Amino acid sequence: MKVYFDNAATTPLDPEVLDAMLPVMRDDFGNPSSTHAFGRKVKAHLENSRRTIAKLLNVTPAEITFTSGGTEADNMAIRGSVAHLGVTTIISSVIEHHAVSHTVEELAHNGRVKLRHVDLLPDGHVHLQHLEQLLSQNTNVLVSLMHGNNEVGNLLDIEKVSQLCRQYNALFHSDTVQTMAHYAFDFQALDLDFAVGAAHKFNGPKGVGFLYHNKRNKIHPMITGGSQERELRAGTENIYGIVGLAKAMEIAYRDMEKKSAHISGLKNYMINQIKQRFPSIKFNGDAEGRSLYTVLNLAFPPELSNEMLLFNFDLNGIAISGGSACTSGSNTGSHVIRGIGKHLDHAPVRMSFGKMNTKEEVDFVLDYMATLFQNAPSA
Ligand SMILES: Cc1ncc(COP(=O)(O)O)c(C=O)c1O
């Protein structure tokens, strides 16, 4: 049996999405910027896709710009805020994805902004009182805090952060890569300035995503050239990808209730089984509280925390991960686990579930984990 429990890294393409992309790939080769019929046909795909996404998020099409994925959209929001919206201080956290953390660190390093990190609570959640304190002490602020943490699954109280940002007149960017199309956003009700999506995290194609930018902010292109994307992102659009992105998003919203119930069921089953069968395994982050239903991060006991751990899962047909960039099986690779500062002598093992996973697969992984404990030196 082969088990893929690395859906936070990427997800398999939904066959319905492929079916939507194939005719466009095969037949509709025009350049959407061309004014002849070939181009106009493709332009219609582009704008229909934008409309679909805008409608699902309850925003206007002009507030959606297609990008190459989450990283580019995060960069566009952060760099654009500093270059064009007068931001001089960024408030962020040490557990952001590198798409955000490396971007804000570079801007701070080059003297473009002051960077302030908000404190974290022992379970890895953002310390909201400290955030408020930082907001009250700084002006011209961009708050950049991720909605769902890709390694430990913690969910930000995004409504509260939005409200604080409004109260203190700060811009708010949330890296929503792990929550987009997994939770139903309504950006009329939830007031933020920037949010992002990456199709490959919700059974769409890789290399395509979007930035949502609230119309009250006038942003400028980060990539310059032609006038594509309403002059906000130059370069001929990835039409097949964009069609796939919109289709994946449509399917995700259509099936959201069923899908989230199914995936939550798998995660909860795994948590309960682990508590019963392997009580020495701990959970990183707030696994049983405010947490993504797709992500479960296990802290393996020290006697099993060796550099072979992840490799052995892989050898036994189980695809999991040690975090976003950690492949060593030791926790030194995860800036998120280090940032939270708990279970540091325990190897983190992230299991992330998707709609195509089954309970049989969870049982298979649990049975494999039982063999690890049987063979452990002093378990
Ligand atoms: C939270 C988060 N932000 C940003 C990204 C980057 O997205 P992409 O791979 O589409 O550039 C990822 C993907 O790993 C992510 O999990």
JSON list of N, CA, C and O in Angstrom, two decimals, residues 114 116 130-139 141 168:
[
{"chain": "A", "resi": 114, "resn": "LYS", "atom": "N", "xyz": [11.05, 48.39, 9.65]},
{"chain": "A", "resi": 114, "resn": "LYS", "atom": "CA", "xyz": [11.34, 47.86, 10.97]},
{"chain": "A", "resi": 114, "resn": "LYS", "atom": "C", "xyz": [10.52, 46.59, 11.09]},
{"chain": "A", "resi": 114, "resn": "LYS", "atom": "O", "xyz": [9.34, 46.59, 10.72]},
{"chain": "A", "resi": 116, "resn": "ARG", "atom": "N", "xyz": [8.92, 43.69, 13.53]},
{"chain": "A", "resi": 116, "resn": "ARG", "atom": "CA", "xyz": [8.59, 43.33, 14.91]},
{"chain": "A", "resi": 116, "resn": "ARG", "atom": "C", "xyz": [7.91, 41.96, 14.89]},
{"chain": "A", "resi": 116, "resn": "ARG", "atom": "O", "xyz": [6.98, 41.75, 14.10]},
{"chain": "A", "resi": 130, "resn": "HIS", "atom": "N", "xyz": [-0.18, 41.06, 22.97]},
{"chain": "A", "resi": 130, "resn": "HIS", "atom": "CA", "xyz": [1.10, 41.60, 22.51]},
{"chain": "A", "resi": 130, "resn": "HIS", "atom": "C", "xyz": [0.96, 42.23, 21.12]},
{"chain": "A", "resi": 130, "resn": "HIS", "atom": "O", "xyz": [1.53, 43.30, 20.86]},
{"chain": "A", "resi": 131, "resn": "LEU", "atom": "N", "xyz": [0.16, 41.61, 20.28]},
{"chain": "A", "resi": 131, "resn": "LEU", "atom": "CA", "xyz": [-0.09, 42.21, 18.95]},
{"chain": "A", "resi": 131, "resn": "LEU", "atom": "C", "xyz": [-0.70, 43.60, 19.12]},
{"chain": "A", "resi": 131, "resn": "LEU", "atom": "O", "xyz": [-0.28, 44.56, 18.47]},
{"chain": "A", "resi": 132, "resn": "GLU", "atom": "N", "xyz": [-1.66, 43.70, 20.02]},
{"chain": "A", "resi": 132, "resn": "GLU", "atom": "CA", "xyz": [-2.30, 45.00, 20.22]},
{"chain": "A", "resi": 132, "resn": "GLU", "atom": "C", "xyz": [-1.29, 46.03, 20.74]},
{"chain": "A", "resi": 132, "resn": "GLU", "atom": "O", "xyz": [-1.28, 47.19, 20.31]},
{"chain": "A", "resi": 133, "resn": "GLN", "atom": "N", "xyz": [-0.43, 45.55, 21.64]},
{"chain": "A", "resi": 133, "resn": "GLN", "atom": "CA", "xyz": [0.60, 46.46, 22.17]},
{"chain": "A", "resi": 133, "resn": "GLN", "atom": "C", "xyz": [1.51, 46.97, 21.04]},
{"chain": "A", "resi": 133, "resn": "GLN", "atom": "O", "xyz": [1.77, 48.17, 20.93]},
{"chain": "A", "resi": 134, "resn": "LEU", "atom": "N", "xyz": [1.94, 46.05, 20.19]},
{"chain": "A", "resi": 134, "resn": "LEU", "atom": "CA", "xyz": [2.81, 46.45, 19.06]},
{"chain": "A", "resi": 134, "resn": "LEU", "atom": "C", "xyz": [2.08, 47.42, 18.13]},
{"chain": "A", "resi": 134, "resn": "LEU", "atom": "O", "xyz": [2.66, 48.40, 17.65]},
{"chain": "A", "resi": 135, "resn": "LEU", "atom": "N", "xyz": [0.81, 47.14, 17.90]},
{"chain": "A", "resi": 135, "resn": "LEU", "atom": "CA", "xyz": [0.03, 48.01, 17.02]},
{"chain": "A", "resi": 135, "resn": "LEU", "atom": "C", "xyz": [-0.09, 49.41, 17.62]},
{"chain": "A", "resi": 135, "resn": "LEU", "atom": "O", "xyz": [-0.05, 50.42, 16.90]},
{"chain": "A", "resi": 136, "resn": "SER", "atom": "N", "xyz": [-0.22, 49.46, 18.93]},
{"chain": "A", "resi": 136, "resn": "SER", "atom": "CA", "xyz": [-0.42, 50.77, 19.57]},
{"chain": "A", "resi": 136, "resn": "SER", "atom": "C", "xyz": [0.89, 51.57, 19.59]},
{"chain": "A", "resi": 136, "resn": "SER", "atom": "O", "xyz": [0.88, 52.78, 19.75]},
{"chain": "A", "resi": 137, "resn": "GLN", "atom": "N", "xyz": [2.03, 50.87, 19.43]},
{"chain": "A", "resi": 137, "resn": "GLN", "atom": "CA", "xyz": [3.33, 51.57, 19.52]},
{"chain": "A", "resi": 137, "resn": "GLN", "atom": "C", "xyz": [3.91, 51.96, 18.16]},
{"chain": "A", "resi": 137, "resn": "GLN", "atom": "O", "xyz": [4.96, 52.58, 18.11]},
{"chain": "A", "resi": 138, "resn": "ASN", "atom": "N", "xyz": [3.28, 51.52, 17.08]},
{"chain": "A", "resi": 138, "resn": "ASN", "atom": "CA", "xyz": [3.87, 51.76, 15.75]},
{"chain": "A", "resi": 138, "resn": "ASN", "atom": "C", "xyz": [2.85, 52.37, 14.80]},
{"chain": "A", "resi": 138, "resn": "ASN", "atom": "O", "xyz": [1.64, 52.20, 14.98]},
{"chain": "A", "resi": 139, "resn": "THR", "atom": "N", "xyz": [3.36, 53.06, 13.79]},
{"chain": "A", "resi": 139, "resn": "THR", "atom": "CA", "xyz": [2.46, 53.61, 12.77]},
{"chain": "A", "resi": 139, "resn": "THR", "atom": "C", "xyz": [2.91, 53.10, 11.39]},
{"chain": "A", "resi": 139, "resn": "THR", "atom": "O", "xyz": [4.01, 52.57, 11.26]},
{"chain": "A", "resi": 141, "resn": "VAL", "atom": "N", "xyz": [1.83, 50.57, 9.62]},
{"chain": "A", "resi": 141, "resn": "VAL", "atom": "CA", "xyz": [2.13, 49.16, 9.86]},
{"chain": "A", "resi": 141, "resn": "VAL", "atom": "C", "xyz": [1.44, 48.25, 8.84]},
{"chain": "A", "resi": 141, "resn": "VAL", "atom": "O", "xyz": [0.30, 48.49, 8.45]},
{"chain": "A", "resi": 168, "resn": "TYR", "atom": "N", "xyz": [-6.39, 50.00, 14.72]},
{"chain": "A", "resi": 168, "resn": "TYR", "atom": "CA", "xyz": [-5.11, 50.73, 14.78]},
{"chain": "A", "resi": 168, "resn": "TYR", "atom": "C", "xyz": [-4.66, 51.20, 13.40]},
{"chain": "A", "resi": 168, "resn": "TYR", "atom": "O", "xyz": [-3.51, 51.57, 13.21]}
]
